[in-house]
Each structure stands twice: as C-alpha cells, then as structure tokens.
C-alpha cells in the first residue's frame, strides 16, 4: 500500500486572510494537499511563508483578526473546518495531536507530567483512572522515557529538553490520533537529540499508521524523515512531490535555492547557490509570480501572471518554466 492509498488529511483550496485597516490580507492562498495514513508530509519554507499558519488552520487555532476565508479541510473523509468550536475542541484533542517547538507550550509546569497525560486520556477515552495511569506509563515507555513508572510523577522541569519533547509526543498520542501536526518539533534541540526525536516520529508513523504534517524551515529535518515535501512560498505551494525527487532534482527555482544547490548542464555536479533578496511581506506580494524579484530564470509572463500549481512528471509545480503554453508564447 502506498501512503496515499488511504488519505487521512485532505486540504482543499485553503485560504486564510487577516483583516487589516487597509482591507483583507491573504496569508494563505488556495493551498491544497493530502497526507496519507503512515505518511510524513514535510512542509518547508522560510519564516512567514505560511507553513505554521496552515497547521493552525487545520487545527482551527486561528484567532481574530485572522480567519479561514475559503476551502475545505477533511479528516478521515469528514469536513472539520465547519464544526462548532466545542466539537472542534474534541477533534483537536482526540483525532489531531499537536507537537510544538517549545514543549512548555503544551505542558503545564505546575503539574506532574503523569497527571497531565492521565487527564487528557480521561477527557477523550472511556476508561477508569487506574487504566488511564497504566496507559500513560505505557505511552511514556513507548516514546523512550526510561523508568516510566517512576518518571510519570516528575514535573516538566525535571526532564531535559529532549525528554520533555518526548513527553509532549506521548501527550499528543494519548487518544490515538489519526494526524499529528508537528511544528518545528526539533528546532530547540541539539543535533543528537533532534535525530532521536525524528526517529521516534518516523517510528510512530510506521508502527501506528499515524499521518504526520511536519512543519519546518530545515531541509535537513525534511531529508531525515519526510515521504513527500511541500515547499511553501508567500502563502502558496511552489512545489510538492516525493522527497527523494524533490531533494535530488527540485524543479521550482525557489525549491532549488532551498536545497542549496542547482544541477549544472553536465548533470551530476552541483554548485552551491544562495537565493538573493528576501520573501515579500504580506502587504507587498507582487503581481505575477511572488518569487519573480528573486528568480534568475524569470521570463516574460512571470511578473504579470501568477503560475498555477500544475502536474509535471508526477509532481506539482507552480512555475511558468514548466507550462509549455507559457514558454511557447
Ligand atoms: Fe521564476 Fe517565473 Fe518560475 Fe516564478 S514563474 S519561479 S519567476 S521562472
């Protein structure tokens, strides 16, 4: 079975706007993607590209003056973007697990980790307090906390950064979610612990079949565990495809820059490149392709027409270079 034989999350034409005194600003513009059972989708881009906002929109965590202004979000085939807040809270705790960069966003420093996990289990599953505690110990063991039957009664500050992040992952797994949204889960950790946490997420994906949306600015993280990659630029998907193809042969000029290398005419040699300039602010997204001011390959339609995300040899890319009609014109 390939991962997308069974879609867990389906995001269709999602748009997010912010109300400002100058009118609505589009922060996410018509984004679509799927994540299959047992699949890790890496969502990568520079800070401010809209990748974390996409995760927040899926979990219904966008607050005013932001709002989802269009599109649909389906979890296990059911729409969740139009649920009342109370129902969505249950979906978020039970069917969607969240892991953020700072474990203390998810853990209350005043309570023992076991009490927090047990409370979450009791909120979402029909079981006794003693069964919930047993389950909490099992979960802590599963995420690699040594002597979980003792550590369950520790406070968050009694764990190292990496161990705290493992506790957060255990918390996210409490109700056996279908989807985990992990937003920069390893950014604050040293490289050794980072690799351990990524291995853990990959193993959970393979063993439990959970779908993971992994939001990061770090291509190294993507290269480590993603099955597919969505490159996001200025609120839109620039390219989406299988990790190996996207890393070895990125199509979109921005994706090539992100990979830090471009293929040369002779094929295998690669030379390092840096993307000049910076991503435009939301208030100053230019007409046409949002990347055109930084693109060394721009041609006539690029500063006039916005490229659509189109199929290209099994991938999808939003760039006029791969649109034969535009090139011919
Ligand atoms: Fe560059 Fe044009 Fe492609 Fe945009 S559409 S990435 S400007 S070639």
PDB file of C-alpha atoms in Angstrom, residues 175-310:
ATOM      1  CA  UNK A 175      -6.152   9.414  22.335  1.00  0.00           C
ATOM      2  CA  UNK A 176      -4.561   7.536  19.428  1.00  0.00           C
ATOM      3  CA  UNK A 177      -4.851  10.404  16.891  1.00  0.00           C
ATOM      4  CA  UNK A 178      -5.052   9.943  13.140  1.00  0.00           C
ATOM      5  CA  UNK A 179      -2.944  13.039  12.495  1.00  0.00           C
ATOM      6  CA  UNK A 180      -0.051  14.725  14.294  1.00  0.00           C
ATOM      7  CA  UNK A 181       0.858  18.303  13.414  1.00  0.00           C
ATOM      8  CA  UNK A 182       4.469  18.794  14.474  1.00  0.00           C
ATOM      9  CA  UNK A 183       5.561  22.435  14.163  1.00  0.00           C
ATOM     10  CA  UNK A 184       9.369  22.814  14.315  1.00  0.00           C
ATOM     11  CA  UNK A 185       9.453  19.976  16.898  1.00  0.00           C
ATOM     12  CA  UNK A 186      13.254  19.730  16.966  1.00  0.00           C
ATOM     13  CA  UNK A 187      14.357  23.324  16.388  1.00  0.00           C
ATOM     14  CA  UNK A 188      15.284  23.940  20.034  1.00  0.00           C
ATOM     15  CA  UNK A 189      17.188  20.655  20.430  1.00  0.00           C
ATOM     16  CA  UNK A 190      20.822  19.739  19.808  1.00  0.00           C
ATOM     17  CA  UNK A 191      21.552  17.596  16.752  1.00  0.00           C
ATOM     18  CA  UNK A 192      21.832  14.269  18.581  1.00  0.00           C
ATOM     19  CA  UNK A 193      18.525  14.706  20.420  1.00  0.00           C
ATOM     20  CA  UNK A 194      16.988  16.093  17.226  1.00  0.00           C
ATOM     21  CA  UNK A 195      17.868  12.874  15.390  1.00  0.00           C
ATOM     22  CA  UNK A 196      16.369  10.793  18.227  1.00  0.00           C
ATOM     23  CA  UNK A 197      13.080  12.731  18.168  1.00  0.00           C
ATOM     24  CA  UNK A 198      12.867  12.445  14.363  1.00  0.00           C
ATOM     25  CA  UNK A 199      13.488   8.692  14.603  1.00  0.00           C
ATOM     26  CA  UNK A 200      10.713   8.486  17.176  1.00  0.00           C
ATOM     27  CA  UNK A 201       8.240  10.369  14.958  1.00  0.00           C
ATOM     28  CA  UNK A 202       9.149   8.171  11.987  1.00  0.00           C
ATOM     29  CA  UNK A 203       8.669   5.006  14.069  1.00  0.00           C
ATOM     30  CA  UNK A 204       5.251   6.198  15.312  1.00  0.00           C
ATOM     31  CA  UNK A 205       4.260   6.842  11.748  1.00  0.00           C
ATOM     32  CA  UNK A 206       5.378   3.398  10.578  1.00  0.00           C
ATOM     33  CA  UNK A 207       4.064   1.423  13.555  1.00  0.00           C
ATOM     34  CA  UNK A 208       0.801   3.221  14.311  1.00  0.00           C
ATOM     35  CA  UNK A 209      -0.040   4.430  10.829  1.00  0.00           C
ATOM     36  CA  UNK A 210      -0.440   7.987  12.107  1.00  0.00           C
ATOM     37  CA  UNK A 211      -0.165  10.721   9.448  1.00  0.00           C
ATOM     38  CA  UNK A 212       2.312  13.488  10.288  1.00  0.00           C
ATOM     39  CA  UNK A 213       2.413  17.043   8.999  1.00  0.00           C
ATOM     40  CA  UNK A 214       5.935  18.173   9.818  1.00  0.00           C
ATOM     41  CA  UNK A 215       6.380  21.942   9.598  1.00  0.00           C
ATOM     42  CA  UNK A 216       9.993  23.105   9.438  1.00  0.00           C
ATOM     43  CA  UNK A 217      12.375  25.612   7.899  1.00  0.00           C
ATOM     44  CA  UNK A 218      15.148  22.999   7.981  1.00  0.00           C
ATOM     45  CA  UNK A 219      15.760  20.874   4.884  1.00  0.00           C
ATOM     46  CA  UNK A 220      17.952  18.554   6.977  1.00  0.00           C
ATOM     47  CA  UNK A 221      14.900  17.596   9.031  1.00  0.00           C
ATOM     48  CA  UNK A 222      12.880  17.014   5.855  1.00  0.00           C
ATOM     49  CA  UNK A 223      15.646  14.875   4.355  1.00  0.00           C
ATOM     50  CA  UNK A 224      15.662  12.770   7.522  1.00  0.00           C
ATOM     51  CA  UNK A 225      12.052  11.585   7.700  1.00  0.00           C
ATOM     52  CA  UNK A 226       9.608  13.053   5.155  1.00  0.00           C
ATOM     53  CA  UNK A 227       7.967  10.877   2.499  1.00  0.00           C
ATOM     54  CA  UNK A 228       6.785  13.862   0.499  1.00  0.00           C
ATOM     55  CA  UNK A 229       7.608  17.555   0.678  1.00  0.00           C
ATOM     56  CA  UNK A 230       5.519  20.687   0.096  1.00  0.00           C
ATOM     57  CA  UNK A 231       7.622  23.801  -0.495  1.00  0.00           C
ATOM     58  CA  UNK A 232       5.660  26.878   0.562  1.00  0.00           C
ATOM     59  CA  UNK A 233       6.446  30.404  -0.593  1.00  0.00           C
ATOM     60  CA  UNK A 234       4.465  33.562   0.185  1.00  0.00           C
ATOM     61  CA  UNK A 235       1.354  31.630   1.191  1.00  0.00           C
ATOM     62  CA  UNK A 236       1.251  29.263  -1.780  1.00  0.00           C
ATOM     63  CA  UNK A 237       2.695  25.859  -2.634  1.00  0.00           C
ATOM     64  CA  UNK A 238       5.605  26.322  -5.032  1.00  0.00           C
ATOM     65  CA  UNK A 239       6.256  22.603  -5.474  1.00  0.00           C
ATOM     66  CA  UNK A 240       5.059  19.349  -3.955  1.00  0.00           C
ATOM     67  CA  UNK A 241       6.375  15.869  -4.587  1.00  0.00           C
ATOM     68  CA  UNK A 242       8.253  12.868  -3.283  1.00  0.00           C
ATOM     69  CA  UNK A 243      11.160  13.731  -1.014  1.00  0.00           C
ATOM     70  CA  UNK A 244      13.862  11.927  -2.980  1.00  0.00           C
ATOM     71  CA  UNK A 245      12.893  13.565  -6.268  1.00  0.00           C
ATOM     72  CA  UNK A 246      12.430  16.969  -4.733  1.00  0.00           C
ATOM     73  CA  UNK A 247      15.792  16.870  -2.994  1.00  0.00           C
ATOM     74  CA  UNK A 248      17.786  15.363  -5.851  1.00  0.00           C
ATOM     75  CA  UNK A 249      16.082  17.311  -8.625  1.00  0.00           C
ATOM     76  CA  UNK A 250      13.993  20.244  -7.424  1.00  0.00           C
ATOM     77  CA  UNK A 251      12.026  21.883 -10.234  1.00  0.00           C
ATOM     78  CA  UNK A 252      10.931  25.262  -8.874  1.00  0.00           C
ATOM     79  CA  UNK A 253      13.771  27.820  -8.763  1.00  0.00           C
ATOM     80  CA  UNK A 254      12.895  28.599  -5.125  1.00  0.00           C
ATOM     81  CA  UNK A 255      12.973  24.897  -4.211  1.00  0.00           C
ATOM     82  CA  UNK A 256      16.365  24.656  -5.906  1.00  0.00           C
ATOM     83  CA  UNK A 257      17.613  27.529  -3.816  1.00  0.00           C
ATOM     84  CA  UNK A 258      16.241  25.942  -0.647  1.00  0.00           C
ATOM     85  CA  UNK A 259      18.109  22.753  -1.368  1.00  0.00           C
ATOM     86  CA  UNK A 260      21.212  24.927  -1.516  1.00  0.00           C
ATOM     87  CA  UNK A 261      22.258  23.551  -4.893  1.00  0.00           C
ATOM     88  CA  UNK A 262      21.345  23.584  -8.572  1.00  0.00           C
ATOM     89  CA  UNK A 263      22.045  20.935 -11.181  1.00  0.00           C
ATOM     90  CA  UNK A 264      24.626  22.023 -13.764  1.00  0.00           C
ATOM     91  CA  UNK A 265      24.306  21.394 -17.503  1.00  0.00           C
ATOM     92  CA  UNK A 266      26.657  18.478 -17.177  1.00  0.00           C
ATOM     93  CA  UNK A 267      24.269  16.700 -14.840  1.00  0.00           C
ATOM     94  CA  UNK A 268      25.801  15.290 -11.685  1.00  0.00           C
ATOM     95  CA  UNK A 269      27.961  18.181 -10.452  1.00  0.00           C
ATOM     96  CA  UNK A 270      26.184  20.648  -8.257  1.00  0.00           C
ATOM     97  CA  UNK A 271      27.162  24.159  -7.345  1.00  0.00           C
ATOM     98  CA  UNK A 272      26.098  25.991  -4.239  1.00  0.00           C
ATOM     99  CA  UNK A 273      23.661  28.833  -4.715  1.00  0.00           C
ATOM    100  CA  UNK A 274      22.110  31.381  -2.418  1.00  0.00           C
ATOM    101  CA  UNK A 275      18.707  32.897  -3.032  1.00  0.00           C
ATOM    102  CA  UNK A 276      19.127  36.663  -3.357  1.00  0.00           C
ATOM    103  CA  UNK A 277      16.734  39.001  -1.555  1.00  0.00           C
ATOM    104  CA  UNK A 278      14.012  38.029   0.889  1.00  0.00           C
ATOM    105  CA  UNK A 279      10.423  36.855   0.797  1.00  0.00           C
ATOM    106  CA  UNK A 280       7.968  39.710   0.229  1.00  0.00           C
ATOM    107  CA  UNK A 281       5.863  40.847   3.166  1.00  0.00           C
ATOM    108  CA  UNK A 282       2.161  40.018   3.052  1.00  0.00           C
ATOM    109  CA  UNK A 283       1.432  43.655   2.383  1.00  0.00           C
ATOM    110  CA  UNK A 284       3.725  43.654  -0.631  1.00  0.00           C
ATOM    111  CA  UNK A 285       3.133  40.401  -2.528  1.00  0.00           C
ATOM    112  CA  UNK A 286       3.929  41.393  -6.119  1.00  0.00           C
ATOM    113  CA  UNK A 287       1.767  40.772  -9.143  1.00  0.00           C
ATOM    114  CA  UNK A 288       2.549  37.613 -11.107  1.00  0.00           C
ATOM    115  CA  UNK A 289       4.831  35.007  -9.539  1.00  0.00           C
ATOM    116  CA  UNK A 290       5.593  36.067  -5.937  1.00  0.00           C
ATOM    117  CA  UNK A 291       9.170  34.829  -6.434  1.00  0.00           C
ATOM    118  CA  UNK A 292       9.936  36.792  -9.602  1.00  0.00           C
ATOM    119  CA  UNK A 293      12.053  39.516  -7.973  1.00  0.00           C
ATOM    120  CA  UNK A 294      14.446  36.833  -6.689  1.00  0.00           C
ATOM    121  CA  UNK A 295      14.342  34.458  -9.629  1.00  0.00           C
ATOM    122  CA  UNK A 296      17.279  34.171 -12.012  1.00  0.00           C
ATOM    123  CA  UNK A 297      15.104  32.400 -14.579  1.00  0.00           C
ATOM    124  CA  UNK A 298      12.161  34.756 -14.837  1.00  0.00           C
ATOM    125  CA  UNK A 299      10.840  35.460 -18.304  1.00  0.00           C
ATOM    126  CA  UNK A 300       8.045  37.399 -19.878  1.00  0.00           C
ATOM    127  CA  UNK A 301       4.889  36.223 -18.108  1.00  0.00           C
ATOM    128  CA  UNK A 302       6.478  35.964 -14.646  1.00  0.00           C
ATOM    129  CA  UNK A 303       5.793  39.475 -13.359  1.00  0.00           C
ATOM    130  CA  UNK A 304       2.316  39.573 -14.894  1.00  0.00           C
ATOM    131  CA  UNK A 305       0.711  36.165 -14.443  1.00  0.00           C
ATOM    132  CA  UNK A 306       0.603  34.078 -11.291  1.00  0.00           C
ATOM    133  CA  UNK A 307       1.618  30.488 -12.125  1.00  0.00           C
ATOM    134  CA  UNK A 308      -0.876  27.756 -11.228  1.00  0.00           C
ATOM    135  CA  UNK A 309       0.238  24.592  -9.442  1.00  0.00           C
ATOM    136  CA  UNK A 310       0.252  22.119 -12.338  1.00  0.00           C
TER     137      UNK A 310
END
